[in-house]
CSV table of C-alpha atoms in Angstrom, one decimal:
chain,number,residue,atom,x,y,z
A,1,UNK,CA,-26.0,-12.9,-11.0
A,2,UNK,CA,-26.2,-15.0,-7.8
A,3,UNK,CA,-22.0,-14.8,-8.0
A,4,UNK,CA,-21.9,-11.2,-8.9
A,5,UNK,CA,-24.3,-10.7,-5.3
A,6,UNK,CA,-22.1,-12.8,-3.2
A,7,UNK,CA,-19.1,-11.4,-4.5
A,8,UNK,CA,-20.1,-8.1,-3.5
A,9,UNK,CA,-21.5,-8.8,0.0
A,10,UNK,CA,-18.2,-11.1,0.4
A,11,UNK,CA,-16.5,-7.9,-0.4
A,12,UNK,CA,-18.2,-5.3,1.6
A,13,UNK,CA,-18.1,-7.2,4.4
A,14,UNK,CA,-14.5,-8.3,4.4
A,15,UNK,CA,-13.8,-4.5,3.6
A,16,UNK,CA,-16.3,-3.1,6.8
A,17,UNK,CA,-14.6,-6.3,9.4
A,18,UNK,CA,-11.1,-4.6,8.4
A,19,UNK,CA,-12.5,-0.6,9.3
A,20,UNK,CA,-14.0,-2.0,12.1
A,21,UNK,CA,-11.5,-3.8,13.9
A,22,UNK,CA,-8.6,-1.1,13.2
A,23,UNK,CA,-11.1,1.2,14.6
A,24,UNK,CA,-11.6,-0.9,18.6
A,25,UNK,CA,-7.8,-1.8,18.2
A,26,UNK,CA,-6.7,1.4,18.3
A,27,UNK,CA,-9.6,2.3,21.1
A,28,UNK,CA,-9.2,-0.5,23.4
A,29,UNK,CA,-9.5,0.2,27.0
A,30,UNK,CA,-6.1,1.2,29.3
A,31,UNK,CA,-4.5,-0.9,31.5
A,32,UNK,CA,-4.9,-0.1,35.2
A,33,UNK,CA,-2.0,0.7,37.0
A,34,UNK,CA,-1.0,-2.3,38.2
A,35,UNK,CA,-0.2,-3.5,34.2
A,36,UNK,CA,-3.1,-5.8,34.3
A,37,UNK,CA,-6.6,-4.9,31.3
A,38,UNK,CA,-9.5,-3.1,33.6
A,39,UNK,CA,-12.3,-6.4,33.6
A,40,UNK,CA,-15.7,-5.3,33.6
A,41,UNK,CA,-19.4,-6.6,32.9
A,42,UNK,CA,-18.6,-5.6,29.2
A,43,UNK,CA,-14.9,-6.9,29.3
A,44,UNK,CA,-15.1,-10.7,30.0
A,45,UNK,CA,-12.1,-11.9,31.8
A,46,UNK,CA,-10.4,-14.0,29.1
A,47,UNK,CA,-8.8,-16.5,31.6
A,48,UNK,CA,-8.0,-20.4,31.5
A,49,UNK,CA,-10.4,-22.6,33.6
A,50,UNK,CA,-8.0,-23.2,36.5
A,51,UNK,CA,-7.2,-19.4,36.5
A,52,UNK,CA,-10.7,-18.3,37.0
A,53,UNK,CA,-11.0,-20.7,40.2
A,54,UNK,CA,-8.2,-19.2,41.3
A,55,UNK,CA,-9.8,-16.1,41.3
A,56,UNK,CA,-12.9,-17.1,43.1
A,57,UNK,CA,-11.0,-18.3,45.5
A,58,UNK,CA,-9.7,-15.3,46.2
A,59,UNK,CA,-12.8,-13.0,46.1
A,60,UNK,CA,-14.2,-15.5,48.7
A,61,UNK,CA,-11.4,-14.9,50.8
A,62,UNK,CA,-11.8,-11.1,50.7
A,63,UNK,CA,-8.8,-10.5,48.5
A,64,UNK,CA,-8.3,-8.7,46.1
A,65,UNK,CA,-8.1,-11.4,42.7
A,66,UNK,CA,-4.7,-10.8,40.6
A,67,UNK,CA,-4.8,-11.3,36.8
A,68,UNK,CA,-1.5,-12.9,35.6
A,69,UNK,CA,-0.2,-11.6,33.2
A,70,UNK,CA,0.0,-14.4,30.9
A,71,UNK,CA,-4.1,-15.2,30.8
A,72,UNK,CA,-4.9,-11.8,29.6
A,73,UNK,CA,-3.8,-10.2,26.2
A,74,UNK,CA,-5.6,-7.1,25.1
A,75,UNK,CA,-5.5,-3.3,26.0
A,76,UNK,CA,-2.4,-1.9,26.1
A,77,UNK,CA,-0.6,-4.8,25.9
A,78,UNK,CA,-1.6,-5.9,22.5
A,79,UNK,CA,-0.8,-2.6,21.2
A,80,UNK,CA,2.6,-2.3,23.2
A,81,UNK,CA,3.8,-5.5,21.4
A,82,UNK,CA,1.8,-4.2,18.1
A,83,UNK,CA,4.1,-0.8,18.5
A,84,UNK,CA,7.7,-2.9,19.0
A,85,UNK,CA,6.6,-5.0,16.0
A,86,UNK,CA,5.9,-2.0,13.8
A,87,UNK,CA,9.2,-0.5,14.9
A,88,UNK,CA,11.3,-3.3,14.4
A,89,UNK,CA,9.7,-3.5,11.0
A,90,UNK,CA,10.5,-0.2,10.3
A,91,UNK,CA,13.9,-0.6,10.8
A,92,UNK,CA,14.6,-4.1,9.2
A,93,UNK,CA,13.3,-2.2,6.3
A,94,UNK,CA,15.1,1.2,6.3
A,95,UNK,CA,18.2,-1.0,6.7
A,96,UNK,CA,17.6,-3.0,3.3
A,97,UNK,CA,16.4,0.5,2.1
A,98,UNK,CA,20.2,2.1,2.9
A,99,UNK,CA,21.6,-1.0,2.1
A,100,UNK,CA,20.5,-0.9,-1.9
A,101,UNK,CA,21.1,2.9,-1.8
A,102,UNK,CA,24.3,2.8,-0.3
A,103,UNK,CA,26.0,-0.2,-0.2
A,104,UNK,CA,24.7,-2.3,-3.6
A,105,UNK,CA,24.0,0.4,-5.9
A,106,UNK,CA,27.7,2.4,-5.4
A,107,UNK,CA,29.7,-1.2,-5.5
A,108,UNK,CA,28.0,-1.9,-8.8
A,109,UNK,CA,28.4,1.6,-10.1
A,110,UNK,CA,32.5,1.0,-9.2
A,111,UNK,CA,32.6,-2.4,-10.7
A,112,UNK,CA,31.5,-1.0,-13.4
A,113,UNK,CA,32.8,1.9,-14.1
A,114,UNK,CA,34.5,1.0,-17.6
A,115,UNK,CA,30.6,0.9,-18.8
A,116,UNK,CA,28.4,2.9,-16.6
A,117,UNK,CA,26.2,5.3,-18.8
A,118,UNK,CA,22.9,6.3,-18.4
A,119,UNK,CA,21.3,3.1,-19.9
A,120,UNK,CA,23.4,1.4,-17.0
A,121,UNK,CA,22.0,3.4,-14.8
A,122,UNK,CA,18.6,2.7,-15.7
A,123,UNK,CA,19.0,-1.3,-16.3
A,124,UNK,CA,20.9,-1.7,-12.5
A,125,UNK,CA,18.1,0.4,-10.9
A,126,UNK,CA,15.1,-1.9,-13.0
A,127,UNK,CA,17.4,-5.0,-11.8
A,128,UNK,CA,17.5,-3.6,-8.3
A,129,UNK,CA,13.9,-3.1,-7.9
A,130,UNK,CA,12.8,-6.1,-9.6
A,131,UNK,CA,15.6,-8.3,-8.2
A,132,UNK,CA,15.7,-7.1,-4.8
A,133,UNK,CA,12.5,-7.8,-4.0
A,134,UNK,CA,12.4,-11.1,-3.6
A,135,UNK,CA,15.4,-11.6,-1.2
A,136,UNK,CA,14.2,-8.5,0.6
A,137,UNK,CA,10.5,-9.9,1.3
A,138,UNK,CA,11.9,-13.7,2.3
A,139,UNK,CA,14.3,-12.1,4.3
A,140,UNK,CA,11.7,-10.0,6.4
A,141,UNK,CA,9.2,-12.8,6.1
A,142,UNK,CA,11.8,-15.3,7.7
A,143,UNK,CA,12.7,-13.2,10.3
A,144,UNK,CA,8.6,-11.8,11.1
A,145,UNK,CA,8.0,-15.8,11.1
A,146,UNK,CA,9.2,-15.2,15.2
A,147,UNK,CA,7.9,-12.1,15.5
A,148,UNK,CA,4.3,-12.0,13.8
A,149,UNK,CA,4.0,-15.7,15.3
A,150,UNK,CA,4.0,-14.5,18.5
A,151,UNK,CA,1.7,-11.7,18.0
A,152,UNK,CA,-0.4,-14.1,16.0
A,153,UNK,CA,-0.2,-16.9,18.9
A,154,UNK,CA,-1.5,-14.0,21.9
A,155,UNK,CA,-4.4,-12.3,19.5
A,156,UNK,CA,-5.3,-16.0,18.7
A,157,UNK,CA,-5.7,-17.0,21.8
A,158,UNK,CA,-7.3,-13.8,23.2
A,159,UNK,CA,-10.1,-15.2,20.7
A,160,UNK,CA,-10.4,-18.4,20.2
A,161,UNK,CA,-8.2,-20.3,23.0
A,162,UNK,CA,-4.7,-22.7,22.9
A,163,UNK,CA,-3.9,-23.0,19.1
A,164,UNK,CA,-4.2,-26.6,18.1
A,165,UNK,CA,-0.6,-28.7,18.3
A,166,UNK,CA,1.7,-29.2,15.3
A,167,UNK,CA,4.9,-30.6,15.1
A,168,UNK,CA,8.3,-28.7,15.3
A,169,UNK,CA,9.1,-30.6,11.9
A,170,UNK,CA,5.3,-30.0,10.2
A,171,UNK,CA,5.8,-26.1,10.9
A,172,UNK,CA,8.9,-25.7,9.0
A,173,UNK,CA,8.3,-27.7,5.7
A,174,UNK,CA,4.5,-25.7,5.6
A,175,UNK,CA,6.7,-22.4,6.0
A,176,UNK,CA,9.2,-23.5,3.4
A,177,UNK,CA,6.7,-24.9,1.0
A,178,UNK,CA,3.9,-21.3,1.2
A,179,UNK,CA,7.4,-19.4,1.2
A,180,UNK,CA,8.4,-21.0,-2.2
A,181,UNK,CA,4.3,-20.4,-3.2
A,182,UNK,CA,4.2,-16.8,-2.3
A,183,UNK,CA,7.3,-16.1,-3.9
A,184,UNK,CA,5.7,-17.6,-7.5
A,185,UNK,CA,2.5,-16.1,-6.8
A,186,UNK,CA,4.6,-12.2,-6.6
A,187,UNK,CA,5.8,-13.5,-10.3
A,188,UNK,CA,2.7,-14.1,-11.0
A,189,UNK,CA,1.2,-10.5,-10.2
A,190,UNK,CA,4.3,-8.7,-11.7
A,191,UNK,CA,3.2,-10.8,-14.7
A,192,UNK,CA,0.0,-9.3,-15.0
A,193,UNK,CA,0.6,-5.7,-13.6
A,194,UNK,CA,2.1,-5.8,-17.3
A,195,UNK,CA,-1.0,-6.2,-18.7
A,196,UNK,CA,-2.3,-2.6,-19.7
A,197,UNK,CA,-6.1,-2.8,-17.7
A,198,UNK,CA,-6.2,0.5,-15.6
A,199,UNK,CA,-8.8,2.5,-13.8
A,200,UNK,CA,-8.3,5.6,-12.2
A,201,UNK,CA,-4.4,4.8,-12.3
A,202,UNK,CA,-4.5,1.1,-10.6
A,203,UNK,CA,-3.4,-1.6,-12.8
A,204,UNK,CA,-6.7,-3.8,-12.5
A,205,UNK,CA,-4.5,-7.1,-12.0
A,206,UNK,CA,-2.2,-5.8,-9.5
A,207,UNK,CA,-4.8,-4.7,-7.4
A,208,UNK,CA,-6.9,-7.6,-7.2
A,209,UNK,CA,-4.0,-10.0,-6.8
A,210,UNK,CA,-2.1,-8.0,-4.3
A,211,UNK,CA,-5.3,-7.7,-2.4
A,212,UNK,CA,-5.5,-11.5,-2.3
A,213,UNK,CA,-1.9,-11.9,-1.2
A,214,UNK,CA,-2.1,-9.7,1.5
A,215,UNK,CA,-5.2,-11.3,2.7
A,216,UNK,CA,-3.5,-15.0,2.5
A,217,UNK,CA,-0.7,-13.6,4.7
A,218,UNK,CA,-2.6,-11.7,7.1
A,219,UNK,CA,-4.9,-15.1,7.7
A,220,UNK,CA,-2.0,-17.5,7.5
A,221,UNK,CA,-1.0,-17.5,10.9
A,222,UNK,CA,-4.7,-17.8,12.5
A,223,UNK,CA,-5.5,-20.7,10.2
A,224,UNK,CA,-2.1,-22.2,10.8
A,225,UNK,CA,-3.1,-22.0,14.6
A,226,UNK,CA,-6.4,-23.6,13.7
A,227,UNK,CA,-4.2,-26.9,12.1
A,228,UNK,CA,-5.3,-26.0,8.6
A,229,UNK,CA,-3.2,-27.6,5.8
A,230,UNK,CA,-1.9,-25.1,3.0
A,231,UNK,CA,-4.1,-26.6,0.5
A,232,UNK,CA,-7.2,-25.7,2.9
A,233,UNK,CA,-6.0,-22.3,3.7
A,234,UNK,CA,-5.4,-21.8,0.0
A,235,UNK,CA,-9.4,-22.9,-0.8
A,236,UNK,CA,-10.5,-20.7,2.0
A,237,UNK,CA,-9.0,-18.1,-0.1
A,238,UNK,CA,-9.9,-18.9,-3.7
A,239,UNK,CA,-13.6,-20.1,-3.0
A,240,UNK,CA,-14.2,-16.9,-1.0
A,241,UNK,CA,-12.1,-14.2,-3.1
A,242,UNK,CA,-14.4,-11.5,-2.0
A,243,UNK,CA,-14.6,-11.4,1.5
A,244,UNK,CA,-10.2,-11.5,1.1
A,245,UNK,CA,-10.1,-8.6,-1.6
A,246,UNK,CA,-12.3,-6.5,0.5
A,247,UNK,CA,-10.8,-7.7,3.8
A,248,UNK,CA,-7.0,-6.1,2.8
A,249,UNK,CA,-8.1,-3.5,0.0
A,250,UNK,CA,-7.5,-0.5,2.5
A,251,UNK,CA,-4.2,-1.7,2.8
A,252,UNK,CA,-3.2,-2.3,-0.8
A,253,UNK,CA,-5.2,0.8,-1.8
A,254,UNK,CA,-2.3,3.0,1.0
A,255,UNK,CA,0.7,0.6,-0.8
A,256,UNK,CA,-0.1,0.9,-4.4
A,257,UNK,CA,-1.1,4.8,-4.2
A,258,UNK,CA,2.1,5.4,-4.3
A,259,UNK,CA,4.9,5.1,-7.0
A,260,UNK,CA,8.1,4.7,-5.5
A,261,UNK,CA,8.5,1.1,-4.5
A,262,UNK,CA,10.5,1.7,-1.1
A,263,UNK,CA,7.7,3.8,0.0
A,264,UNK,CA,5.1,1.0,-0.8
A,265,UNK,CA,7.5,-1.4,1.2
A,266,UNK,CA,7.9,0.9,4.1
A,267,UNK,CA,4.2,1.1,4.7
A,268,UNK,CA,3.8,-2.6,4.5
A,269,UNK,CA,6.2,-3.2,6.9
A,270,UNK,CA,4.0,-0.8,9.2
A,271,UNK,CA,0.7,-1.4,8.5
A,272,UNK,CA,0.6,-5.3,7.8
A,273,UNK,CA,1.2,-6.2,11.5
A,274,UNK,CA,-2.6,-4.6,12.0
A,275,UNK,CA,-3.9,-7.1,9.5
A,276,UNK,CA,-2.8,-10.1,11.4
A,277,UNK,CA,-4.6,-9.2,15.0
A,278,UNK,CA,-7.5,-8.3,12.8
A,279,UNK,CA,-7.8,-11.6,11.1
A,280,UNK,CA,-7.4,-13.1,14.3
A,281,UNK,CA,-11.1,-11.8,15.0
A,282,UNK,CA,-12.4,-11.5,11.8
A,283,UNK,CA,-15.2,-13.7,11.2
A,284,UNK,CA,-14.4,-15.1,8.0
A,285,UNK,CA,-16.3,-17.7,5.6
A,286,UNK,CA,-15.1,-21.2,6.7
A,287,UNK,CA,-17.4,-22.4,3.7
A,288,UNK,CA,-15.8,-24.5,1.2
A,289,UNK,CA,-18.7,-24.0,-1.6
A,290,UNK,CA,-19.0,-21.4,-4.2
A,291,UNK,CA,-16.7,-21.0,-7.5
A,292,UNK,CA,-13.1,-21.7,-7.8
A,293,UNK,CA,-10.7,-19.0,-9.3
A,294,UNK,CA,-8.3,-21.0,-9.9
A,295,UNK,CA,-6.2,-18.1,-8.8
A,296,UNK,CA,-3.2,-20.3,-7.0
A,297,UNK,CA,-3.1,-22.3,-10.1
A,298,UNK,CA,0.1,-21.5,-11.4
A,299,UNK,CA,2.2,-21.0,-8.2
A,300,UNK,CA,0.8,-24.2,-7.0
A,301,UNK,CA,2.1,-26.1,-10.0
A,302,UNK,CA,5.1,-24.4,-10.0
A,303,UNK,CA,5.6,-25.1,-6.5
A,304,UNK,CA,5.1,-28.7,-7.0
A,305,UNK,CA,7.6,-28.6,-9.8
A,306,UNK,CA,10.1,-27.2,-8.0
A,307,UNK,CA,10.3,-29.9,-5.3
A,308,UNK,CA,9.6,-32.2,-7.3
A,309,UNK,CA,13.0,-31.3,-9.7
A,310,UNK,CA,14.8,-31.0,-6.7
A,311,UNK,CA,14.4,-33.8,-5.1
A,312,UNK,CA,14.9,-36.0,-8.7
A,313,UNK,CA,18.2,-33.8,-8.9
A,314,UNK,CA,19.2,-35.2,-5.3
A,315,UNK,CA,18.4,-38.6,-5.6
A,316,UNK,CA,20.3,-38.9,-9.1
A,317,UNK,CA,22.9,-36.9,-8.3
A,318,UNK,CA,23.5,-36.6,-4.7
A,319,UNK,CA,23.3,-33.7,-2.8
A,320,UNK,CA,26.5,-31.7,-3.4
A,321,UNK,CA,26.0,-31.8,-7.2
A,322,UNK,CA,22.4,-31.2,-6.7
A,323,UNK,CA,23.3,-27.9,-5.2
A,324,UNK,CA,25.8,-27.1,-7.8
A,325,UNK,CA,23.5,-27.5,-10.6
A,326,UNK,CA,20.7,-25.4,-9.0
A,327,UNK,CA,22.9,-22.8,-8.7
A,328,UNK,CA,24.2,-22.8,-12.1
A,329,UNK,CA,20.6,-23.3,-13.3
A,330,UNK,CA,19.4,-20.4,-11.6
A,331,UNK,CA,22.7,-17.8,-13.2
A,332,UNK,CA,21.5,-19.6,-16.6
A,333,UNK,CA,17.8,-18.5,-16.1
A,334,UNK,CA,18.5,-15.2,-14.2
A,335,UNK,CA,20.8,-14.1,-17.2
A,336,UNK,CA,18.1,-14.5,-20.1
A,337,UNK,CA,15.4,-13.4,-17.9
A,338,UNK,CA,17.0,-10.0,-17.7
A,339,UNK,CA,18.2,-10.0,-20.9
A,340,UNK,CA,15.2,-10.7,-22.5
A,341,UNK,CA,12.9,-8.2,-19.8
A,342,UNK,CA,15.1,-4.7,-20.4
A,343,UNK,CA,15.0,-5.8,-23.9
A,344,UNK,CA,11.2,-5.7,-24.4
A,345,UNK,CA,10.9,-2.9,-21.6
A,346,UNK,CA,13.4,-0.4,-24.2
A,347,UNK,CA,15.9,-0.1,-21.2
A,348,UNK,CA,18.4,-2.1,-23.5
A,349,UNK,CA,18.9,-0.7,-27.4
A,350,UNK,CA,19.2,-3.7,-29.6
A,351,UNK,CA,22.6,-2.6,-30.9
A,352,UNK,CA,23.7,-2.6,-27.2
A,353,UNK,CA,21.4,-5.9,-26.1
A,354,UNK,CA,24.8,-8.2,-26.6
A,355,UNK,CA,27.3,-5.7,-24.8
A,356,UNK,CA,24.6,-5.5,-21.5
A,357,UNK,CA,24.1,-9.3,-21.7
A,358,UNK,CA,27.9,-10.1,-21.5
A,359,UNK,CA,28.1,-7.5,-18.6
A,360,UNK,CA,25.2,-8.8,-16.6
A,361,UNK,CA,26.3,-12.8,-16.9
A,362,UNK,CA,30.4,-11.2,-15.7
A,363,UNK,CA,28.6,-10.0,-12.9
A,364,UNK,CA,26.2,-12.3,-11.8
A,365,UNK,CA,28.6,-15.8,-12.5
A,366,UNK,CA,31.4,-13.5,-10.0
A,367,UNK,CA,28.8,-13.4,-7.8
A,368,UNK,CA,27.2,-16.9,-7.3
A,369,UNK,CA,31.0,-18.7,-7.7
A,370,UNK,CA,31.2,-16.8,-4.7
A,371,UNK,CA,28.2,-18.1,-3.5
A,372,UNK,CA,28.5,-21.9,-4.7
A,373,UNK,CA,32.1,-21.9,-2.8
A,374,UNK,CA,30.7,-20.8,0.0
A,375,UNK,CA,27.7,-23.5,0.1
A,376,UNK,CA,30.1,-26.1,-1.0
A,377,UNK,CA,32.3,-25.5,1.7
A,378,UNK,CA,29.4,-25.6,4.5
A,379,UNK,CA,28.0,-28.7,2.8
A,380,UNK,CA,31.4,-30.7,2.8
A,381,UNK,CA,32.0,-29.0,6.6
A,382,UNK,CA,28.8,-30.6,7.9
């Protein structure tokens, strides 16, 4: 009972911190005219220490006190840079959007001309969907690392102050390593969306683990800032599951309303810029007590796995043959997967399951020989 009641105040407060931060963000005061917030009794100037004797300084001399620029982030020019991240979103995506549509999807379609039917159709637009995914979100997540870190970095220390120090060498292996993590823990939740647990429409599982995601994401950077480790940032999350659910439920609730999956990208792309400044000032539970979910269980192991594979692979083989065998490892696994997942989906007839195989490994060994040459070549470059 006692976990049922703070589950539910987690989760109503998480959800009412969300509503009411969108809310102020999108009524924050103008800037004055000369580009600078207006500072009032009720708007605290948010400057550095030696910045604030500046400006006593100058008040004593009869001056008028000027505001860099850089000491103040809030008003419009949170929402300005909010705005250009949106839009550049917006148009990273439309572009993978056109580029499945019209690019991937008709090259395919001629390739295969000799075989295209309708179940083609139908198995290339599953394998498109399910397949594209993953490059699409690492590729907008590698390239918002620069973006979102900067808005992060100014709404952070609008807040709370300098973020804490971290090595240029520290910052990349923690983005590779949650990178690898978040891309098992997507697995993971189109896993379960299989599982047949719906209410009013929503598959129960894909809610509550998208919800979670979203809310890792959104926090990520602020905890980053703070010098949290990724296996802190991950307990923050599973030891306090309902703050997070009810923290980035709006959002999923707006994603997953909808059926077609570019739309739900589109307005992630859009709307999940708003969660970051709002985790910035939510007051989350820094608690580490309560009952573990065990939710990151499996990506974590798989994670650990991974690396640890690869790095066994390098050290016996060396780091050309490494790469070889990963990327013949992966056709290998990619082949069967889809195979065996139109199979059980009835995309694939079992008296045409051998033909669609055949056609799917042609395809995808042209494809990564292509792309083995290519990394070979860079590798022996170098």
């Amino acid at each position: 009972m006692e976990a049922v009641q703070s589950f539910s105040y987690g989760f109503v407060k998480g959800f009412a911190e969300n509503i009411n931060f969108i809310s102020t963000l999108i009524k924050e005061p103008e800037n004055d005219p000369h580009g600078a917030p207006l500072q009032s009794e009720r708007t605290p100037e948010r400057t550095t220490e030696l910045a604030r004797r500046r400006v006593e300084k100058q008040r004593a001399r009869g001056e008028t006190p000027r505001v860099p620029k850089e000491t103040v982030v809030g008003g419009n020019t949170r929402r300005a840079k909010l705005i250009t991240i949106i839009a550049k979103n917006l148009l990273l995506s439309v572009t993978c959007i056109l580029g499945v549509t019209h690019v991937i999807k008709p090259f395919m379609r001629r390739y295969m001309a000799d075989f295209w039917d309708s179940t083609a159709e139908r198995v290339i637009d599953s394998v498109l969907v399910s397949f594209w995914l993953g490059p699409m979100w690492l590729m907008i997540k590698l390239v918002n690392i620069f973006w979102m870190t900067d808005l992060a970095n100014d709404a952070y220390k609008e807040r709370r102050g300098r973020p804490a120090p971290s090595e240029v060498t520290m910052f990349f292996s923690d983005i590779v390593y949650t990178t690898i993590l978040q891309l098992f823990f997507i697995t993971q939740i189109s896993l379960f969306s299989m599982l047949p647990v719906h209410i009013q429409g929503f598959n129960v599982f894909e809610v509550v683990l998208t919800t979670i995601s979203y809310s890792l994401y959104s926090f990520e950077y602020k905890w980053m800032n703070m010098g949290y480790d990724v296996r802190k940032r991950l307990e923050l999350v599973d030891k306090n599951v309902g703050y997070h659910m009810g923290f980035s439920f709006p959002l999923t609730l707006m994603v997953l309303c909808w059926d077609s999956f570019w739309v739900r990208f589109i307005l992630y792309s859009i709307f999940f810029p708003f969660l970051i400044v709002c985790a910035n000032d939510a007051d989350e539970p820094q608690h580490r007590k309560g009952r573990t979910t065990h939710i990151f269980l499996l990506p974590e192991r798989a994670t650990h796995f991974c690396f640890w594979f690869i790095q066994k692979l390098v050290r016996t083989f060396g780091l050309k043959r490494a790469v070889n065998i990963l990327i013949w490892l992966f056709v290998l696994v990619l082949v069967y997967y889809l195979g065996v997942i139109h199979f059980v989906l009835g995309l694939i007839p079992i008296a045409g399951m051998k033909h669609y195989v055949v056609l799917l490994k042609d395809s995808l060994v042209n494809v990564f020989v292509q792309i083995q040459e290519t990394v070979l070549d860079w590798f022996g470059s170098s």
